[in-house]
Amino acid sequence: MPSYQPGSDTRNRLLVAAAEVFAEQGFRHARVSDICLRAQANIAAVNYHFGDKESLYLAVVQKLDEESKADAPYMQIEPNASPEEKLNTFIREFLGVLLKTGPSTWLGKLMAREMMEPTAALDYMIEKVIPPVDGVARGIVGELLSMPPEAPLVQLCVSSILSQCMIYFDTKEIALRMRPELINPDRSYDPATIAFLAEHVTQFSLHGMQSMAVPVADMPAGK
Amino acid sequence: MPSYQPGSDTRNRLLVAAAEVFAEQGFRHARVSDICLRAQANIAAVNYHFGDKESLYLAVVQKLDEESKADAPYMQIEPNASPEEKLNTFIREFLGVLLKTGPSTWLGKLMAREMMEPTAALDYMIEKVIPPVDGVARGIVGELLSMPPEAPLVQLCVSSILSQCMIYFDTKEIALRMRPELINPDRSYDPATIAFLAEHVTQFSLHGMQSMAVPVADMPAGK
DNA sequence: TTCCTTTTCAAATCACGATTTCAAATTTAT
DNA sequence: ATAAATTTGAAATCGTGATTTGAAAAGGAA
């Protein structure tokens, strides 16, 4: 029942095609017939190699996660840069991951989708994918606020920053109708537009945090 | 084929139940069997009264929109308040619409879902629902920046503000796993938590805009 | 009451997409 | 070269959920 040749060509084509389709459509709307079509594989190939659609999805998430551990540009922030520069780089890379096309953007898109519509992969992501990204963001913000990365205020600011990036991914369908000239035929944003948006988010966030560099009220503890 | 008694009791129960289910699950995941169950109606009632699931959905959106035109708290900002107060009120009300439970929150939730996963209702929303909300937000931000509401920078800041609210709706499933004590059994957020989050978003955004009160670079025009 | 319109109901049908089946093709090992 | 193991392919099956059907119930007007 399991795959006997983990390096099988068909198996790999399925993983690549599936990453693309899942990133574009989300787990539920992705059709395994679509995935097989793009992978030039038979409709039964997913079940033969992975058991079922969800296991394939899990395999995609893990594969992309491992690959991104190798080189994820927004995880390797120049340690000597100023915290302001670090934040700008982080935002630019994170926005790119959500708005560009290609393999390096797939895990980010899957993560954004899991947040809105969780599947079994969310547990994996909470454990393995989110902490490193969150850690980098908290490190930068903590530095900016002169606060430990675990401080509740740091968490709030990280949410504010990430949300500003994600909105452009989430509202892509609206942008397509109201500002179609900003989006390429392959549904990616233009690099110039991404750079422009990153600059705005950076400025907005830097100033947003400027006056917060002292400990203030805590999150309410009880429910 | 069409409904003969537009005020039919069953028809109204369907509209109410459908609004609730659609807001909670989104259009695709909502089951008409579920809606009929909650409306105490037969499984065929949706097709008898509305034709099909999508027409019911459209009817729900329009009904909620018309009702909200009557009294939507975040649309009626005290005109004499300072712009800072107006922003705080707007953010608190908008967050409430996304994080509380009850009829007044349903349209906001449907709008948030349409953004991520558009249906035929998106066109209606782009035309009728978004402009008023967007207009109020632009008015407040324009006042804060001493800029006309149509300025591109005003648009960017509005996106930054709305995104910070929406993230708490979008990541509810993660919050459920990482901070379950913040979310009530009925899946709503506690009023104290909402007020706390609104305070943070307001402060972050006010400071984020503080230094922008002069015209700067424009959105790149060409694609 | 009786006829006609409207509404409800349970059961059947449809549509779509995931999964299974099993025979044929291919690969690998001896 | 042959046999066993592995992989592929086309068609069949399943499951879920929306939609349709047609008979019964309910209402209303003569």
XYZ file of C-alpha atoms (C1' of nucleotides) in Angstrom:
506
model
C 0.000 0.000 0.000
C 2.811 2.497 0.755
C 5.167 3.672 -1.935
C 8.104 1.411 -2.563
C 10.311 3.867 -4.401
C 10.253 7.081 -2.396
C 12.222 8.771 -5.147
C 9.857 7.659 -7.881
C 9.546 10.133 -10.683
C 5.760 10.134 -10.648
C 5.762 10.604 -6.909
C 7.951 13.669 -7.210
C 5.920 15.155 -10.018
C 2.839 14.692 -7.860
C 4.481 16.503 -4.955
C 5.416 19.463 -7.123
C 2.083 19.679 -8.896
C 0.201 19.278 -5.634
C 2.164 22.049 -3.931
C 1.239 24.377 -6.738
C -2.435 23.455 -6.829
C -2.840 23.413 -3.040
C -1.131 26.804 -2.731
C -3.408 28.282 -5.372
C -6.710 26.675 -4.364
C -6.391 25.543 -0.773
C -6.778 21.977 0.389
C -10.511 21.558 -0.075
C -10.941 23.226 -3.440
C -7.940 21.514 -4.981
C -9.001 18.559 -7.099
C -6.823 15.482 -7.182
C -7.840 15.147 -10.820
C -6.248 18.555 -11.380
C -3.093 17.562 -9.566
C -2.769 14.354 -11.551
C -3.356 16.239 -14.764
C -0.551 18.701 -14.058
C 1.734 15.895 -12.907
C 0.911 13.947 -16.084
C -0.077 11.051 -13.875
C -3.097 8.792 -13.754
C -6.008 9.669 -11.515
C -5.160 6.721 -9.258
C -1.573 7.836 -8.724
C -2.284 9.914 -5.623
C -3.882 7.008 -3.824
C -1.203 4.592 -4.922
C 1.705 6.762 -3.828
C 0.269 8.552 -0.814
C -2.843 6.717 0.313
C -5.211 9.660 0.089
C -5.469 13.341 -0.683
C -4.810 14.470 2.864
C -1.634 12.409 3.214
C -0.378 13.926 -0.013
C -1.110 17.346 1.424
C 0.774 16.536 4.606
C 3.714 15.296 2.550
C 3.710 18.514 0.539
C 3.733 20.646 3.667
C 6.598 18.710 5.207
C 8.627 18.703 2.014
C 8.211 22.449 1.502
C 9.021 23.059 5.152
C 12.230 21.065 4.959
C 13.246 22.760 1.734
C 12.563 26.175 3.138
C 14.653 25.436 6.210
C 17.570 25.205 3.787
C 17.130 28.646 2.277
C 14.316 30.931 3.347
C 15.446 34.479 2.679
C 13.297 36.041 5.344
C 14.718 33.694 7.923
C 18.280 34.814 7.290
C 18.256 38.441 8.293
C 21.649 40.127 8.238
C 22.535 40.149 11.966
C 24.574 43.352 11.772
C 21.892 45.473 10.161
C 19.948 47.996 12.182
C 16.617 46.720 13.522
C 14.855 49.111 11.133
C 16.618 47.576 8.165
C 15.916 44.096 9.493
C 12.223 44.869 9.708
C 12.169 46.235 6.189
C 13.905 43.156 4.835
C 11.610 40.827 6.737
C 8.486 42.562 5.461
C 9.724 42.677 1.893
C 10.577 38.973 1.895
C 7.375 37.956 3.626
C 5.247 39.973 1.202
C 7.138 38.436 -1.701
C 6.400 34.969 -0.390
C 2.686 35.796 -0.434
C 2.451 37.791 -3.648
C 4.985 36.299 -6.050
C 4.745 33.009 -7.953
C 6.949 29.943 -7.739
C 8.077 27.187 -5.395
C 9.558 29.503 -2.790
C 6.138 31.057 -2.247
C 4.121 27.891 -1.868
C 4.698 27.177 1.812
C 3.786 30.746 2.726
C 0.568 30.490 0.800
C -0.291 27.153 2.373
C 0.348 28.694 5.781
C -1.918 31.653 5.019
C -4.637 29.225 3.899
C -4.273 27.028 6.978
C -4.880 30.070 9.129
C -8.226 30.738 7.496
C -9.323 27.177 6.958
C -7.410 24.713 9.086
C -6.806 21.068 8.273
C -4.757 18.394 9.968
C -1.668 20.226 8.710
C -2.342 23.103 11.081
C -0.968 21.123 13.983
C 2.249 20.500 12.086
C 2.467 24.164 11.201
C 1.834 25.346 14.734
C 4.622 23.116 15.868
C 7.184 23.429 13.090
C 6.475 26.235 10.635
C 5.099 29.102 12.671
C 7.627 29.178 15.538
C 10.688 29.972 13.391
C 8.921 32.739 11.460
C 7.321 34.039 14.603
C 10.669 33.865 16.341
C 12.430 35.949 13.710
C 9.641 38.527 13.752
C 9.595 38.668 17.548
C 13.358 39.055 17.605
C 13.247 42.078 15.353
C 10.276 43.665 17.087
C 11.723 42.944 20.515
C 14.886 44.683 19.480
C 12.919 47.680 18.243
C 10.908 47.884 21.446
C 13.784 47.028 23.799
C 11.701 44.189 25.140
C 12.094 40.419 25.449
C 10.646 38.572 22.473
C 8.075 36.869 24.725
C 6.480 40.132 25.864
C 2.740 40.278 25.070
C 3.158 43.665 23.417
C 5.728 42.165 21.059
C 3.174 39.526 20.111
C 0.564 42.189 19.370
C 2.936 44.161 17.177
C 3.983 41.046 15.286
C 0.303 40.364 14.577
C -0.145 43.917 13.349
C 2.826 43.598 11.010
C 2.025 40.174 9.597
C -1.620 41.098 9.089
C -0.695 44.068 6.927
C 1.208 41.710 4.635
C -1.430 39.007 4.551
C -4.247 41.352 3.596
C -2.800 41.742 0.130
C -2.867 37.975 -0.291
C -6.367 37.630 1.158
C -7.896 40.390 -0.939
C -6.287 39.431 -4.207
C -9.696 38.698 -5.740
C -10.901 42.189 -4.912
C -7.722 43.721 -6.260
C -8.205 41.724 -9.437
C -11.532 43.474 -9.976
C -10.693 46.959 -8.733
C -7.023 47.306 -9.730
C -6.420 44.625 -12.392
C -3.416 46.517 -13.729
C -1.505 45.713 -10.524
C -1.701 41.953 -11.025
C 0.091 39.935 -13.689
C -1.578 37.338 -15.898
C -0.024 34.581 -13.758
C -1.769 36.112 -10.728
C 1.462 37.365 -9.174
C 2.039 40.966 -8.163
C 4.628 43.039 -9.937
C 7.962 43.328 -8.085
C 7.693 47.131 -8.144
C 4.289 46.967 -6.521
C 5.552 44.538 -3.891
C 8.481 46.811 -3.085
C 6.147 49.780 -2.842
C 3.743 47.986 -0.498
C 6.637 46.716 1.627
C 7.902 50.236 2.016
C 4.518 51.442 3.225
C 4.037 48.563 5.672
C 7.511 49.136 7.048
C 6.997 52.860 7.607
C 3.550 52.374 9.090
C 4.798 49.689 11.457
C 8.001 51.417 12.499
C 6.099 54.510 13.505
C 3.321 52.447 14.992
C 5.804 50.899 17.405
C 7.899 53.974 18.049
C 5.974 55.153 21.083
C 5.526 51.690 22.535
C 9.089 51.079 23.596
C 8.080 50.782 27.249
C 6.162 47.972 28.959
C 2.423 48.691 29.184
C -0.802 46.857 30.059
C -0.805 43.086 29.841
C -3.244 40.890 27.966
C -6.258 40.167 30.229
C -5.435 36.828 31.837
C -8.747 35.129 32.722
C -11.244 34.284 30.008
C -41.440 28.246 -8.961
C -40.813 31.575 -7.192
C -42.082 32.245 -3.719
C -45.662 33.517 -3.566
C -45.668 34.840 -0.038
C -42.485 36.897 0.345
C -43.218 37.268 4.019
C -43.730 33.556 4.567
C -42.689 32.393 7.959
C -40.592 29.528 6.659
C -38.896 31.829 4.196
C -37.865 34.192 6.979
C -36.648 31.426 9.230
C -34.521 30.208 6.331
C -33.016 33.656 5.833
C -32.079 33.945 9.490
C -30.708 30.429 9.793
C -28.814 30.790 6.529
C -27.191 34.059 7.588
C -25.933 32.375 10.711
C -24.635 29.264 8.984
C -23.082 31.150 6.066
C -21.356 33.592 8.424
C -19.938 30.747 10.453
C -18.965 28.357 7.646
C -18.713 30.379 4.468
C -20.775 29.751 1.354
C -19.195 26.523 0.193
C -18.883 24.714 3.499
C -22.372 25.608 4.623
C -24.788 22.721 4.084
C -28.333 23.446 3.044
C -29.326 20.462 5.151
C -27.839 22.327 8.120
C -29.696 25.507 7.274
C -33.008 23.693 6.944
C -32.412 21.898 10.204
C -31.853 25.151 12.093
C -34.812 26.766 10.349
C -36.972 23.762 11.247
C -37.825 23.439 7.587
C -37.815 20.565 5.153
C -34.746 19.900 3.039
C -36.630 21.038 -0.074
C -37.580 24.404 1.424
C -34.517 26.247 0.136
C -35.199 25.258 -3.425
C -38.898 25.981 -3.142
C -38.462 29.454 -1.677
C -35.240 30.621 -3.320
C -34.510 28.390 -6.292
C -31.047 27.290 -5.184
C -28.387 27.679 -2.532
C -26.646 30.566 -4.238
C -29.839 32.618 -4.627
C -30.526 32.111 -0.944
C -27.019 33.353 -0.219
C -27.538 36.438 -2.382
C -30.842 37.120 -0.624
C -29.117 36.848 2.752
C -26.406 39.290 1.738
C -28.893 41.838 0.455
C -31.149 41.528 3.471
C -28.278 41.955 5.912
C -26.972 44.882 3.905
C -30.330 46.651 3.961
C -30.745 46.001 7.672
C -27.270 47.264 8.443
C -27.904 50.444 6.480
C -30.545 51.162 9.121
C -28.238 50.890 12.131
C -24.581 50.029 11.750
C -22.776 51.468 14.738
C -19.450 51.839 12.973
C -21.092 53.795 10.202
C -22.428 56.422 12.564
C -19.346 58.030 13.987
C -19.960 61.026 16.197
C -19.132 63.910 13.814
C -17.900 66.234 16.563
C -15.409 63.832 18.070
C -11.704 64.265 17.430
C -10.351 62.165 14.555
C -8.413 60.108 17.082
C -11.603 59.271 18.938
C -13.365 58.536 15.674
C -10.651 56.090 14.689
C -10.827 54.355 18.040
C -14.589 54.001 17.790
C -14.429 52.749 14.241
C -11.827 50.110 15.093
C -13.680 48.963 18.196
C -16.943 48.571 16.300
C -15.337 46.885 13.315
C -13.477 44.418 15.534
C -16.706 43.701 17.387
C -18.458 42.952 14.116
C -15.795 40.352 13.344
C -15.284 38.838 16.790
C -18.657 38.921 18.530
C -21.691 36.713 17.876
C -25.139 37.681 16.682
C -27.041 39.127 13.729
C -25.186 42.439 13.706
C -21.921 40.585 13.060
C -23.104 38.390 10.204
C -22.642 40.780 7.312
C -19.135 41.627 8.439
C -18.238 37.977 8.590
C -19.723 37.313 5.157
C -17.682 40.216 3.809
C -14.481 38.883 5.337
C -15.202 35.483 3.778
C -15.987 36.935 0.359
C -12.583 38.583 0.377
C -10.815 35.281 0.800
C -13.101 33.133 -1.251
C -15.257 35.138 -3.623
C -18.636 34.088 -4.969
C -21.197 35.896 -7.086
C -21.947 38.009 -4.017
C -18.567 39.715 -4.281
C -19.794 41.919 -7.106
C -22.721 43.075 -4.985
C -20.389 43.756 -2.081
C -17.883 45.684 -4.170
C -20.708 47.860 -5.368
C -22.867 48.244 -2.270
C -21.228 47.047 0.928
C -17.589 48.010 0.679
C -17.931 51.644 -0.482
C -19.782 52.917 2.603
C -17.402 51.212 5.034
C -14.415 52.228 2.984
C -15.793 55.754 2.781
C -16.110 56.110 6.540
C -12.616 54.740 7.069
C -11.146 56.985 4.394
C -12.917 59.971 5.877
C -11.365 59.417 9.278
C -7.913 58.631 7.934
C -8.058 61.550 5.512
C -8.841 63.828 8.408
C -5.940 62.445 10.406
C -3.536 62.877 7.495
C -4.953 66.193 6.285
C -5.476 64.633 2.907
C -8.415 64.047 0.584
C -10.068 60.653 1.134
C -9.149 59.580 -2.393
C -5.391 59.966 -1.846
C -3.495 56.703 -2.495
C -1.751 57.003 0.851
C -5.117 57.136 2.577
C -6.049 53.889 0.815
C -2.852 52.230 2.013
C -3.431 53.282 5.605
C -7.027 52.082 5.500
C -5.758 48.692 4.323
C -3.257 48.631 7.164
C -5.964 49.399 9.706
C -8.608 47.000 8.434
C -6.069 44.201 8.073
C -5.095 44.450 11.724
C -8.724 43.853 12.662
C -9.344 41.070 10.202
C -6.343 39.034 11.289
C -8.070 38.184 14.556
C -11.018 36.827 12.609
C -8.823 34.953 10.132
C -6.626 33.333 12.764
C -9.394 32.345 15.131
C -8.595 28.664 14.618
C -4.994 29.218 15.661
C -6.060 31.249 18.657
C -8.407 28.423 19.616
C -5.429 26.111 19.885
C -2.831 28.460 21.333
C -4.958 30.733 23.556
C -8.230 28.849 24.099
C -8.951 30.871 27.236
C -9.514 33.979 25.087
C -12.418 32.482 23.167
C -15.872 31.704 24.525
C -17.684 28.400 24.015
C -19.878 30.073 21.369
C -16.697 30.969 19.476
C -16.993 34.684 20.195
C -14.231 36.734 21.799
C -14.710 38.218 25.233
C -15.687 41.919 25.223
C -12.698 42.741 27.420
C -10.367 41.074 24.949
C -11.979 42.913 22.040
C -11.594 46.241 23.811
C -7.984 45.447 24.578
C -7.192 44.507 20.985
C -9.008 47.597 19.689
C -6.899 49.766 21.947
C -3.697 48.267 20.599
C -4.744 48.543 16.949
C -5.751 52.149 17.499
C -2.468 53.120 19.121
C -0.394 51.255 16.569
C -2.291 52.854 13.687
C -2.393 56.380 15.065
C 1.336 56.376 15.508
C 1.838 54.599 12.224
C 0.158 57.474 10.440
C 1.553 60.273 12.540
C 4.562 60.953 10.372
C 2.708 60.514 7.095
C 0.637 63.674 7.173
C 2.315 64.983 4.041
C 1.884 63.774 0.455
C 4.577 61.258 -0.534
C 5.300 58.805 -3.358
C 2.394 57.676 -5.467
C 1.375 54.133 -6.332
C 3.280 52.989 -9.437
C 0.873 53.616 -12.290
C 1.711 51.127 -15.061
C 1.393 47.420 -14.493
C -68.405 21.580 0.536
C -65.540 21.683 -3.547
C -62.101 23.466 -6.421
C -57.881 25.745 -6.846
C -53.563 27.599 -5.146
C -49.780 27.335 -2.140
C -46.748 24.893 0.993
C -44.659 20.886 3.096
C -42.698 16.354 3.164
C -40.033 11.954 2.320
C -37.901 9.821 -0.939
C -35.555 9.692 -5.370
C -32.270 11.599 -8.418
C -28.068 14.126 -9.838
C -23.484 15.894 -9.895
C -19.011 15.956 -8.511
C -14.962 14.389 -6.893
C -12.292 10.903 -4.013
C -11.214 6.273 -3.828
C -10.955 1.354 -5.330
C -10.387 -2.321 -8.509
C -7.985 -5.215 -11.326
C -5.833 -6.112 -15.597
C -1.896 -4.619 -18.292
C 2.650 -2.746 -18.549
C 7.063 -2.043 -16.671
C 10.942 -2.779 -13.771
C 14.001 -5.505 -10.885
C 16.243 -9.503 -9.190
C 17.982 -13.934 -9.960
C 15.061 -15.193 -19.692
C 11.817 -15.684 -16.229
C 9.435 -14.683 -12.178
C 8.295 -11.558 -8.775
C 7.559 -6.995 -7.418
C 6.182 -2.531 -8.626
C 3.752 0.926 -11.242
C 0.283 2.559 -14.422
C -4.276 3.038 -16.579
C -9.306 2.977 -17.528
C -13.292 2.095 -15.650
C -16.204 1.158 -11.646
C -17.581 2.369 -7.095
C -18.607 5.389 -3.104
C -19.894 9.276 -0.389
C -21.556 13.690 0.161
C -24.507 17.129 -0.537
C -27.632 19.872 -3.812
C -31.660 19.486 -6.366
C -36.046 17.450 -8.098
C -40.231 14.869 -7.825
C -44.795 13.929 -6.848
C -47.956 12.972 -3.453
C -50.105 14.821 0.631
C -51.461 18.684 3.596
C -53.103 23.264 4.391
C -55.569 27.541 3.074
C -58.740 30.251 0.830
C -62.582 31.613 -2.219
C -66.759 30.181 -4.514
